mmCIF file of C-alpha atoms and ligand atoms in Angstrom:
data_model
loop_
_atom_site.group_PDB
_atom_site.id
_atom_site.type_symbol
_atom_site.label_atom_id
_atom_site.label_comp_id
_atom_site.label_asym_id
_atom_site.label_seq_id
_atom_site.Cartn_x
_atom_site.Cartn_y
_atom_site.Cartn_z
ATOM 1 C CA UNK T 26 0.000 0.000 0.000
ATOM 2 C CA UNK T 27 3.003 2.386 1.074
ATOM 3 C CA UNK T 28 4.851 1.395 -2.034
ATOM 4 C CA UNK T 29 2.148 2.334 -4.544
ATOM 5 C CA UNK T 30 -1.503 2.639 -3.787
ATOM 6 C CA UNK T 31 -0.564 5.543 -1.628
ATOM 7 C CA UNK T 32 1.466 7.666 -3.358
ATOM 8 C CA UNK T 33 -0.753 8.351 -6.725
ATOM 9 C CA UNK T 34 -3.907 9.821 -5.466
ATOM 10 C CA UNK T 35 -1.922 11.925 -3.461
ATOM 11 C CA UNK T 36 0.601 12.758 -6.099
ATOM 12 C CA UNK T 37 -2.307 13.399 -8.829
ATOM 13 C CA UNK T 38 -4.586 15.790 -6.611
ATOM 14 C CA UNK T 39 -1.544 17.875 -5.554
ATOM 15 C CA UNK T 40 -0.889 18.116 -9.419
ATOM 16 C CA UNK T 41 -4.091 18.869 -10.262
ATOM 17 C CA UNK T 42 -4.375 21.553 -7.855
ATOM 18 C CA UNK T 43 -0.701 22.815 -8.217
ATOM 19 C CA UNK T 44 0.351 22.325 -4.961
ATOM 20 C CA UNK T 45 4.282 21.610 -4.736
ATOM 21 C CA UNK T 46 4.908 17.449 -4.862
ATOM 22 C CA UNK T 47 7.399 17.542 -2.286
ATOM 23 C CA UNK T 48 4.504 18.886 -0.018
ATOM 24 C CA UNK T 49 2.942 15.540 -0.846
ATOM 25 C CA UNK T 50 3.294 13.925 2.986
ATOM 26 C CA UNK T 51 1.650 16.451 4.730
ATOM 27 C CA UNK T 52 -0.978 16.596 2.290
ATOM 28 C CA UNK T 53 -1.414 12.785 2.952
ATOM 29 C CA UNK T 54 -1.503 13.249 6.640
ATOM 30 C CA UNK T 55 -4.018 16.044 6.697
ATOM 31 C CA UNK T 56 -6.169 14.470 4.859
ATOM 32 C CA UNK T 57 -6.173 11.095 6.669
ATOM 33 C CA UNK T 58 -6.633 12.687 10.065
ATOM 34 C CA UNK T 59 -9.545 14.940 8.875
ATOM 35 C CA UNK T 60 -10.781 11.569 7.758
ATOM 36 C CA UNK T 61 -10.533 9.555 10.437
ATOM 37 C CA UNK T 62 -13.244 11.529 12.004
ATOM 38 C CA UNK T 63 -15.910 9.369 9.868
ATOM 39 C CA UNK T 64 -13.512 6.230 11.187
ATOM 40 C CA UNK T 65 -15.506 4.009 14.076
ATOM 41 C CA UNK T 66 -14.302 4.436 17.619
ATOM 42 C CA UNK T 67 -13.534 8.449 17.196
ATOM 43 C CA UNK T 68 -11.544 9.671 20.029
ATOM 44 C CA UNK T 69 -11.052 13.221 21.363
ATOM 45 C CA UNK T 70 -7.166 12.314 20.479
ATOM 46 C CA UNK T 71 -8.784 11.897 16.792
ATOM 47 C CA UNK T 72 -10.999 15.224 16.990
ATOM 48 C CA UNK T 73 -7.944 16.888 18.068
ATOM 49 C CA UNK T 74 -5.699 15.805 15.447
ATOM 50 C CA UNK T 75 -8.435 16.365 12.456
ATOM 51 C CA UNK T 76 -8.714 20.077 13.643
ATOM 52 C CA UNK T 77 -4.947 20.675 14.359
ATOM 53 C CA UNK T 78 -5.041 19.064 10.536
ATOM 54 C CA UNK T 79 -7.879 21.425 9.380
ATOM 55 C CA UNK T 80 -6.186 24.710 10.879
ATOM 56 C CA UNK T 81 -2.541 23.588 9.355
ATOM 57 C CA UNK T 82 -4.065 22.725 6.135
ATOM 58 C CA UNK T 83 -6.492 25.565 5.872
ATOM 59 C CA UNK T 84 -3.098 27.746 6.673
ATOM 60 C CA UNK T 85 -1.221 26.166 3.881
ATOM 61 C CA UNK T 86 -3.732 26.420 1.065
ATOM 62 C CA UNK T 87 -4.384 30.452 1.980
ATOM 63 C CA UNK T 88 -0.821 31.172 1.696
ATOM 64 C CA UNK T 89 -0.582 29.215 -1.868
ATOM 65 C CA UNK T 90 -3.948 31.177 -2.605
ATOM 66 C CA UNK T 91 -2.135 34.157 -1.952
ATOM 67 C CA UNK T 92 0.631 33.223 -4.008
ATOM 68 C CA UNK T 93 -1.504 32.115 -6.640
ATOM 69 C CA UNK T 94 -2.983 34.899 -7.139
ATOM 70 C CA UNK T 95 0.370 37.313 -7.432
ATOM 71 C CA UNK T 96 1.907 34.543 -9.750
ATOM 72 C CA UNK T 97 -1.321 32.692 -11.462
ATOM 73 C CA UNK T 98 -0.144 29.281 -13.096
ATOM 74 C CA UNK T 99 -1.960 26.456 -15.423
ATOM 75 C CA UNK T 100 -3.826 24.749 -12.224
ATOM 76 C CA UNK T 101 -7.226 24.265 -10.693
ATOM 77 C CA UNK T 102 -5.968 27.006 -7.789
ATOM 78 C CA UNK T 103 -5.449 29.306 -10.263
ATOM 79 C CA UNK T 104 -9.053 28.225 -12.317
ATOM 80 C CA UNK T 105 -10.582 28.643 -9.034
ATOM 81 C CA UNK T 106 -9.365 32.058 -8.439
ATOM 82 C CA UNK T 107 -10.086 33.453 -11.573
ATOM 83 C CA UNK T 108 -14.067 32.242 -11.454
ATOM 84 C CA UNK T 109 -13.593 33.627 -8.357
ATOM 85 C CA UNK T 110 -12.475 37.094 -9.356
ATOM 86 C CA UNK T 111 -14.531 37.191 -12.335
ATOM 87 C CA UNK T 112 -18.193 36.745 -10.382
ATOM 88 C CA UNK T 113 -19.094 36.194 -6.703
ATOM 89 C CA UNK T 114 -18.737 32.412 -6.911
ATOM 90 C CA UNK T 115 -16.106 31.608 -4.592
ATOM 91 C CA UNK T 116 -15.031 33.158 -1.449
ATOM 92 C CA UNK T 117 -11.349 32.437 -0.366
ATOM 93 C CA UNK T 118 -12.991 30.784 2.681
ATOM 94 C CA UNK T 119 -14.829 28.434 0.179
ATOM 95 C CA UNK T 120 -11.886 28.461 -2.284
ATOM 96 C CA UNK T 121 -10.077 26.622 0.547
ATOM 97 C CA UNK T 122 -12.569 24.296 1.600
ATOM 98 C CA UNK T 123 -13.388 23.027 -2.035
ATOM 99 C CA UNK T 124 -9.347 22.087 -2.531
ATOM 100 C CA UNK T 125 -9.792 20.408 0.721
ATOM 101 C CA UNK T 126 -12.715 18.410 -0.290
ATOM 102 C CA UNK T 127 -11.147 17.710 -3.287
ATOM 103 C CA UNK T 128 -8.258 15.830 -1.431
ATOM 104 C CA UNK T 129 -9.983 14.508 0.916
ATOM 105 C CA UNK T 130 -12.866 12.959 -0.931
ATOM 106 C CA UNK T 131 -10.353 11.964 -3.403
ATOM 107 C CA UNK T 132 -7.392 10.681 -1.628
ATOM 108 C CA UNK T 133 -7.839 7.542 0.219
ATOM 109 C CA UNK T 134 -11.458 6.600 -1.925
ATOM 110 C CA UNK T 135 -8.451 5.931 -4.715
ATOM 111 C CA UNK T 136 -5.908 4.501 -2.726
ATOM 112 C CA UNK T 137 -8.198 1.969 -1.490
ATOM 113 C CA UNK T 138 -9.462 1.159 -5.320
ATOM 114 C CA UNK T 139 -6.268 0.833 -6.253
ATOM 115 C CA UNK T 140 -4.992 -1.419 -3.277
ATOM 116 C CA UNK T 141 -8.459 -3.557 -3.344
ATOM 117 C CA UNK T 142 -7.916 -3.735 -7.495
ATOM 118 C CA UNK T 143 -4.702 -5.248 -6.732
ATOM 119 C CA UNK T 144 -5.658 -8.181 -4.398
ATOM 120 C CA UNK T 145 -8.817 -8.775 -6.070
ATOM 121 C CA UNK T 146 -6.344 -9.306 -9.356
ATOM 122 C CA UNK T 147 -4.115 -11.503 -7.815
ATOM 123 C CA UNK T 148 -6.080 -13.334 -5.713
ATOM 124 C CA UNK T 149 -7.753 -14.138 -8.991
ATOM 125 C CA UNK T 150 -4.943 -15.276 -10.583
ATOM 126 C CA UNK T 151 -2.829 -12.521 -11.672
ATOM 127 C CA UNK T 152 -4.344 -10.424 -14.405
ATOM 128 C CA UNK T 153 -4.512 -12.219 -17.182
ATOM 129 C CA UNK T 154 -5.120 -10.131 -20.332
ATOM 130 C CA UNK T 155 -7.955 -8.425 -18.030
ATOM 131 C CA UNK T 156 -5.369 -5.294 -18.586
ATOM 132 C CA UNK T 157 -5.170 -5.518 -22.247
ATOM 133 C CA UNK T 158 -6.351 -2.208 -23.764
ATOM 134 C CA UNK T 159 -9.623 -3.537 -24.869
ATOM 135 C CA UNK T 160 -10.501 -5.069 -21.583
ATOM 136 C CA UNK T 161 -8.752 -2.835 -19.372
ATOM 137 C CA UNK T 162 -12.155 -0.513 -18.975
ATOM 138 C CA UNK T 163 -14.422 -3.301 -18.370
ATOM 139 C CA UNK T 164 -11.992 -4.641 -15.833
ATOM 140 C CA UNK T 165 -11.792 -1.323 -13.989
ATOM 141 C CA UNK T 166 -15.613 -1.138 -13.445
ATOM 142 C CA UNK T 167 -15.916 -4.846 -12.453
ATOM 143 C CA UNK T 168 -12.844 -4.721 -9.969
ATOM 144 C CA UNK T 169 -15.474 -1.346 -8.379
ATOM 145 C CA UNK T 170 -18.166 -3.369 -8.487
ATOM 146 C CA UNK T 171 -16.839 -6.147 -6.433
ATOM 147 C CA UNK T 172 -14.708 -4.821 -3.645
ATOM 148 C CA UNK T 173 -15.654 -0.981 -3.554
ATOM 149 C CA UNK T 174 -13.682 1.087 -1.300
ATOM 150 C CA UNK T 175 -16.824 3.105 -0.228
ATOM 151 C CA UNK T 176 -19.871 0.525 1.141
ATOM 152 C CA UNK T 177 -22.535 2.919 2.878
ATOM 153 C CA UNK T 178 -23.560 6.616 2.867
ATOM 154 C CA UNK T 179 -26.721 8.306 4.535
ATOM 155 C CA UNK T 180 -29.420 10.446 3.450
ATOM 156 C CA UNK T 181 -31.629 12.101 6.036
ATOM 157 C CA UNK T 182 -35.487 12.616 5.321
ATOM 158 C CA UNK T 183 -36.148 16.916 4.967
ATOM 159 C CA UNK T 184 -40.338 15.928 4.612
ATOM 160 C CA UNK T 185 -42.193 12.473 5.115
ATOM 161 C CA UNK T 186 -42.127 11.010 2.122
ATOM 162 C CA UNK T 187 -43.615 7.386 1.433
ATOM 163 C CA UNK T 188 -40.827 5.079 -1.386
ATOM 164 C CA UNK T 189 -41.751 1.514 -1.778
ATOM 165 C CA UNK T 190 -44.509 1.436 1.047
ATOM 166 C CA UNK T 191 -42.313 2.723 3.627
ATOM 167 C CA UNK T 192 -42.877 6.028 5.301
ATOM 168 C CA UNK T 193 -39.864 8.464 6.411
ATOM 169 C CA UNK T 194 -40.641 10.924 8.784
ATOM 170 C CA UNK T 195 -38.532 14.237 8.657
ATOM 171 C CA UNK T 196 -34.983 13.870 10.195
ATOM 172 C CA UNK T 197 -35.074 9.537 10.086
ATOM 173 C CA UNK T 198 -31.700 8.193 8.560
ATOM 174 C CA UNK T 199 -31.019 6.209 5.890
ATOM 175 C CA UNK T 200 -28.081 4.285 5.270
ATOM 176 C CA UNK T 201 -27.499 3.777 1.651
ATOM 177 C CA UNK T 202 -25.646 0.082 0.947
ATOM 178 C CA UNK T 203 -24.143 0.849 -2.448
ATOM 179 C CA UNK T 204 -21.625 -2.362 -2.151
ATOM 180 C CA UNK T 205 -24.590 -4.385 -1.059
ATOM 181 C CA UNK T 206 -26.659 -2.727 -3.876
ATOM 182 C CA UNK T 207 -23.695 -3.503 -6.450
ATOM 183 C CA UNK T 208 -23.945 -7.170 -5.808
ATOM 184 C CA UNK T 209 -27.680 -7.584 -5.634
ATOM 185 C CA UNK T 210 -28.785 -10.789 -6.893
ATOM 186 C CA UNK T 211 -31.746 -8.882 -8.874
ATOM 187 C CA UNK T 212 -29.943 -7.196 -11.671
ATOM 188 C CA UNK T 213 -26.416 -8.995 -11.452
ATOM 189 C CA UNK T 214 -25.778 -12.912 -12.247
ATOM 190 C CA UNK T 215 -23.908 -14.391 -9.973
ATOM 191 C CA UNK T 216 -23.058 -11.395 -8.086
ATOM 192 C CA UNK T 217 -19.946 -12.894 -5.910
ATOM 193 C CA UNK T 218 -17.857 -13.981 -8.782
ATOM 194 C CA UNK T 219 -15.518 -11.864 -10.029
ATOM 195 C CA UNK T 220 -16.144 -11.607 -13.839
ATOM 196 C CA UNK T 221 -14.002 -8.878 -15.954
ATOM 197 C CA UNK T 222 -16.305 -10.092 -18.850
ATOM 198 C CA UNK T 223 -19.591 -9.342 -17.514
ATOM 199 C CA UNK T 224 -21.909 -7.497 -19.780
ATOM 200 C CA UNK T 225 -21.613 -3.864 -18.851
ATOM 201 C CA UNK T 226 -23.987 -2.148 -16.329
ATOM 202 C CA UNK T 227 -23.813 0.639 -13.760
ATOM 203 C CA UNK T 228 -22.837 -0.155 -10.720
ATOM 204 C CA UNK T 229 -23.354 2.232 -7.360
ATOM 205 C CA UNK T 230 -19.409 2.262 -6.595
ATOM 206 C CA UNK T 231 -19.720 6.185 -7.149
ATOM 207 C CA UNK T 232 -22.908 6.637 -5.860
ATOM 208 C CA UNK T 233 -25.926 8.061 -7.916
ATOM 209 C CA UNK T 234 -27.682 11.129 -8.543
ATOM 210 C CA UNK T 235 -27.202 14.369 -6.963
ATOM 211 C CA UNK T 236 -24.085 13.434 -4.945
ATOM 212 C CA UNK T 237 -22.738 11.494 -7.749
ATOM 213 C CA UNK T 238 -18.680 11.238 -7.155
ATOM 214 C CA UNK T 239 -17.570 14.844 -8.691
ATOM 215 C CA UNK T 240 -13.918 12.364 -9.319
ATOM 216 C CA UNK T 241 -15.675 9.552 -11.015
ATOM 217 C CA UNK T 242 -14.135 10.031 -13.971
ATOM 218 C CA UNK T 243 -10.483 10.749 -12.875
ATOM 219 C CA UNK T 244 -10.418 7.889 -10.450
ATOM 220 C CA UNK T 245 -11.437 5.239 -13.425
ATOM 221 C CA UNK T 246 -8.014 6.770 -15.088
ATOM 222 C CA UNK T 247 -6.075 6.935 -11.958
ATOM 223 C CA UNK T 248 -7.290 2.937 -11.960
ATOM 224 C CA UNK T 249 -7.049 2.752 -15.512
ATOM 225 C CA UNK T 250 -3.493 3.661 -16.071
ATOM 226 C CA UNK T 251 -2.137 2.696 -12.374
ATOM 227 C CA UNK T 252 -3.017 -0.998 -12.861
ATOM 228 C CA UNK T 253 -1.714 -2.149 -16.294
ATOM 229 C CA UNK T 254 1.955 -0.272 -15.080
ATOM 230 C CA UNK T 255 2.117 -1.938 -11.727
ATOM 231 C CA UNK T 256 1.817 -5.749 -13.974
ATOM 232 C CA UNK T 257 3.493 -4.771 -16.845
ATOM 233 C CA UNK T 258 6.365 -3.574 -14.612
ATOM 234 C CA UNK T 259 6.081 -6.283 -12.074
ATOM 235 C CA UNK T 260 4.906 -9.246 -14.354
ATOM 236 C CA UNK T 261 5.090 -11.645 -11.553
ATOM 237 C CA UNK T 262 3.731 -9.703 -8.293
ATOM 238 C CA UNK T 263 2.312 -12.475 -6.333
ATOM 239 C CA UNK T 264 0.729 -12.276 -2.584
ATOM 240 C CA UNK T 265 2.272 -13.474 0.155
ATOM 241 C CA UNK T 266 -0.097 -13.320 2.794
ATOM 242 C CA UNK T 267 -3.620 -13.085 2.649
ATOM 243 C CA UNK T 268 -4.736 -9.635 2.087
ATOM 244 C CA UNK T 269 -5.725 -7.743 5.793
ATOM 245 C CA UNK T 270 -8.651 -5.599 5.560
ATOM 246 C CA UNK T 271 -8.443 -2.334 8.117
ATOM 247 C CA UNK T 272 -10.391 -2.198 10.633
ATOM 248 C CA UNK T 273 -12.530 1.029 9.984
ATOM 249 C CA UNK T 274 -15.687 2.282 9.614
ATOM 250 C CA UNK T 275 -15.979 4.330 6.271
ATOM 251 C CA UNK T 276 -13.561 2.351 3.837
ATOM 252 C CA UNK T 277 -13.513 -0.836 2.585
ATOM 253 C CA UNK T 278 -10.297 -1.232 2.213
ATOM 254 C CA UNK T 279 -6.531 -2.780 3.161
ATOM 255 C CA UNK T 280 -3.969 -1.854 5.894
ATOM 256 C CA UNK T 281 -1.394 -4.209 3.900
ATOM 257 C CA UNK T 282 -0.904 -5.837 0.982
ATOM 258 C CA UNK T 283 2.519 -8.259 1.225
ATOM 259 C CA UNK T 284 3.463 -9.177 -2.255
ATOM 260 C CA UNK T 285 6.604 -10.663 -3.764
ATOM 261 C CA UNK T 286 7.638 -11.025 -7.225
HETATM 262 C C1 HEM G 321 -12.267 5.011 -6.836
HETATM 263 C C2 HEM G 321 -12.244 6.151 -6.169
HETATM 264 C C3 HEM G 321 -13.471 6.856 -5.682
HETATM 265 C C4 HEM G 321 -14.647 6.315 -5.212
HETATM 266 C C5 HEM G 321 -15.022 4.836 -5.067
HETATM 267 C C6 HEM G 321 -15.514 7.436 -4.875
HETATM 268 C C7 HEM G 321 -16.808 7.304 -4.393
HETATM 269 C C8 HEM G 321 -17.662 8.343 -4.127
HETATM 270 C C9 HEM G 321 -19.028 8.196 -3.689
HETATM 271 C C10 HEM G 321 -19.721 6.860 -3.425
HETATM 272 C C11 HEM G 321 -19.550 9.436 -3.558
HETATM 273 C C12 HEM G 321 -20.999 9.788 -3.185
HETATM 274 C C13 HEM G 321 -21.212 10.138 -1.758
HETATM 275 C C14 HEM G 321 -22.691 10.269 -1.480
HETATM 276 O O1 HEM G 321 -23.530 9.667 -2.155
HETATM 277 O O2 HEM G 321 -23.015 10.981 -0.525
HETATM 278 C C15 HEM G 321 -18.508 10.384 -3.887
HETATM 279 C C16 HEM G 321 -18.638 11.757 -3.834
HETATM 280 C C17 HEM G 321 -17.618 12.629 -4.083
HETATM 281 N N1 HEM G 321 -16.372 12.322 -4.599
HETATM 282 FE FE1 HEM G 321 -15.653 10.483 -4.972
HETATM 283 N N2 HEM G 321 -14.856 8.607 -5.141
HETATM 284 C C18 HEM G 321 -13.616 8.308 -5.636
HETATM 285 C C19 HEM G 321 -12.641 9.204 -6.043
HETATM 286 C C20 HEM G 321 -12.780 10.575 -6.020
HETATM 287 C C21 HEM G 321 -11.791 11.516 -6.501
HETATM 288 C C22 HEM G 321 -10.455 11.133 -7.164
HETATM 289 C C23 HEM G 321 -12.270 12.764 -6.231
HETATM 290 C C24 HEM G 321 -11.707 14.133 -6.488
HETATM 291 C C25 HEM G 321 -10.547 14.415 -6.972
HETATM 292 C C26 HEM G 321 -13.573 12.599 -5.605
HETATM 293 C C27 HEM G 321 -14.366 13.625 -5.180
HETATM 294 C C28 HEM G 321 -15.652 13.491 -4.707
HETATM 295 C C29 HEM G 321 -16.473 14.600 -4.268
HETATM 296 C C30 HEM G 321 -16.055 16.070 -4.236
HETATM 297 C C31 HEM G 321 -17.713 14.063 -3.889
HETATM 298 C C32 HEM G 321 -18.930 14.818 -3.356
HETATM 299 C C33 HEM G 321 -19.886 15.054 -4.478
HETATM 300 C C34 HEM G 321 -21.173 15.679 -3.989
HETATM 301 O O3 HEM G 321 -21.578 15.467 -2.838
HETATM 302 O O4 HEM G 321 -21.794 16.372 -4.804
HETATM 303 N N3 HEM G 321 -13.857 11.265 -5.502
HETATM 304 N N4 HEM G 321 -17.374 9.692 -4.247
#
């Protein structure tokens, strides 16, 4: 995970945004302790470190504003700025929260697809031609349908509203199962095999509707490109151990990954 999975999400949203690379650890470490407040068992140690994280980050991104804006450059900061400066869209207060977001929502979500893409590969039997340019896409979305690294989000009722016979009353919860919903037996055969050559449908890895993932499209080609390097590079990556899942709340996803090749 240390050796791959983590470093391109991280790497390609600091690029995006045109924050400096070499900032690239701190970057990962505010983000993961602003997200472990979603984690299960949140601590007062973890609420502490996610704001300390917030304020340092916050800090870091007004500065770079601030420099953005003397010296504008061919980024999103800069393409944030200018919309910025050419209506009332974005306040610098909102400026910085939408480049965290951006990191945030897009950080570990990838790492996680990445790392579970790789185990779900070779626990399969390597990859095959799965990778090969005309089977590469297909791949990708079957490899999100089967071992998502986001299982559940919630909606909350605003009005009572009746869906399929059941009433919500305003303010009840509802936890949306999108892994659960991407293996449903209804519209998916055999839902627990792994099948790279399943005929094409949508699955709910990125959610649906208004909230639809914003980074759909560059997570598929963080996947899409990541992937087919690692094996073409490191033809015979095999596991070691079994795969360990972490043990948190909000991602699906691995702590470790021991390979050998
Ligand atoms: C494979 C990787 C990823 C997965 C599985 C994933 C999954 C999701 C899901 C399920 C949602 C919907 C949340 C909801 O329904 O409330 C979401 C929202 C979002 N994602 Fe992703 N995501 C990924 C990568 C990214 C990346 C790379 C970015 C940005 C660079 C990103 C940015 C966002 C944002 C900003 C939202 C909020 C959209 C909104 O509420 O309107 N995601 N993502």
């Amino acid at each position: 995970m240390r050796a791959y999975s983590q470093v391109i999400p991280v790497l390609t949203i600091a690029r995006l945004l045109g924050l400096p690379e070499d900032r690239k650890d701190d970057l990962a470490r505010w983000s993961q302790a602003m997200v472990a407040m979603y984690h299960a068992g949140r601590s007062r140690a973890i609420e502490v470190a996610a704001a300390e994280a917030s304020t340092a980050f916050s800090g870091f991104l007004r500065a770079y504003v601030d420099e953005r804006r003397a010296h504008p450059a061919d980024d999103l900061i800069t393409g944030l700025i200018e919309v910025e400066e050419a209506g009332d869209r974005l306040s610098t207060d909102e400026l910085i929260a939408t480049c965290i977001l951006l990191l945030n929502a897009g950080n570990l979500a990838a790492v996680h697809a990445i790392g579970n893409g790789v185990k779900t590969l070779l626990t399969h039997g390597g990859p095959r031609d799965w990778l090969s340019p005309q089977k590469r896409d297909g791949t990708i979305e079957e490899l999100l349908r089967f071992d998502p690294p986001l299982h559940m989000f919630t909606r909350r009722a605003y009005e009572r509203i009746e869906v399929m016979g059941h009433v919500f009353e305003p303010g009840d919860e509802v936890g949306v199962l999108l892994a659960a919903a991407s293996r449903d037996p209804g519209p998916w055969e055999d839902p627990d095999l792994f099948n790279p050559a399943r005929p094409h449908k949508p699955h709910l890895a990125f959610s649906l509707g208004l909230h639809f993932c914003v980074g759909a499209p560059l997570a598929r080609m963080e996947m899409q490109i990541a992937l087919p390097i690692l094996f073409d590079r490191v033809p015979g990556l095999r596991l070691v151990e079994p795969a360990h899942y972490a043990d948190t709340y909000h991602f699906h996803g691995l702590d470790a990954l021991m390979v050998t090749r």
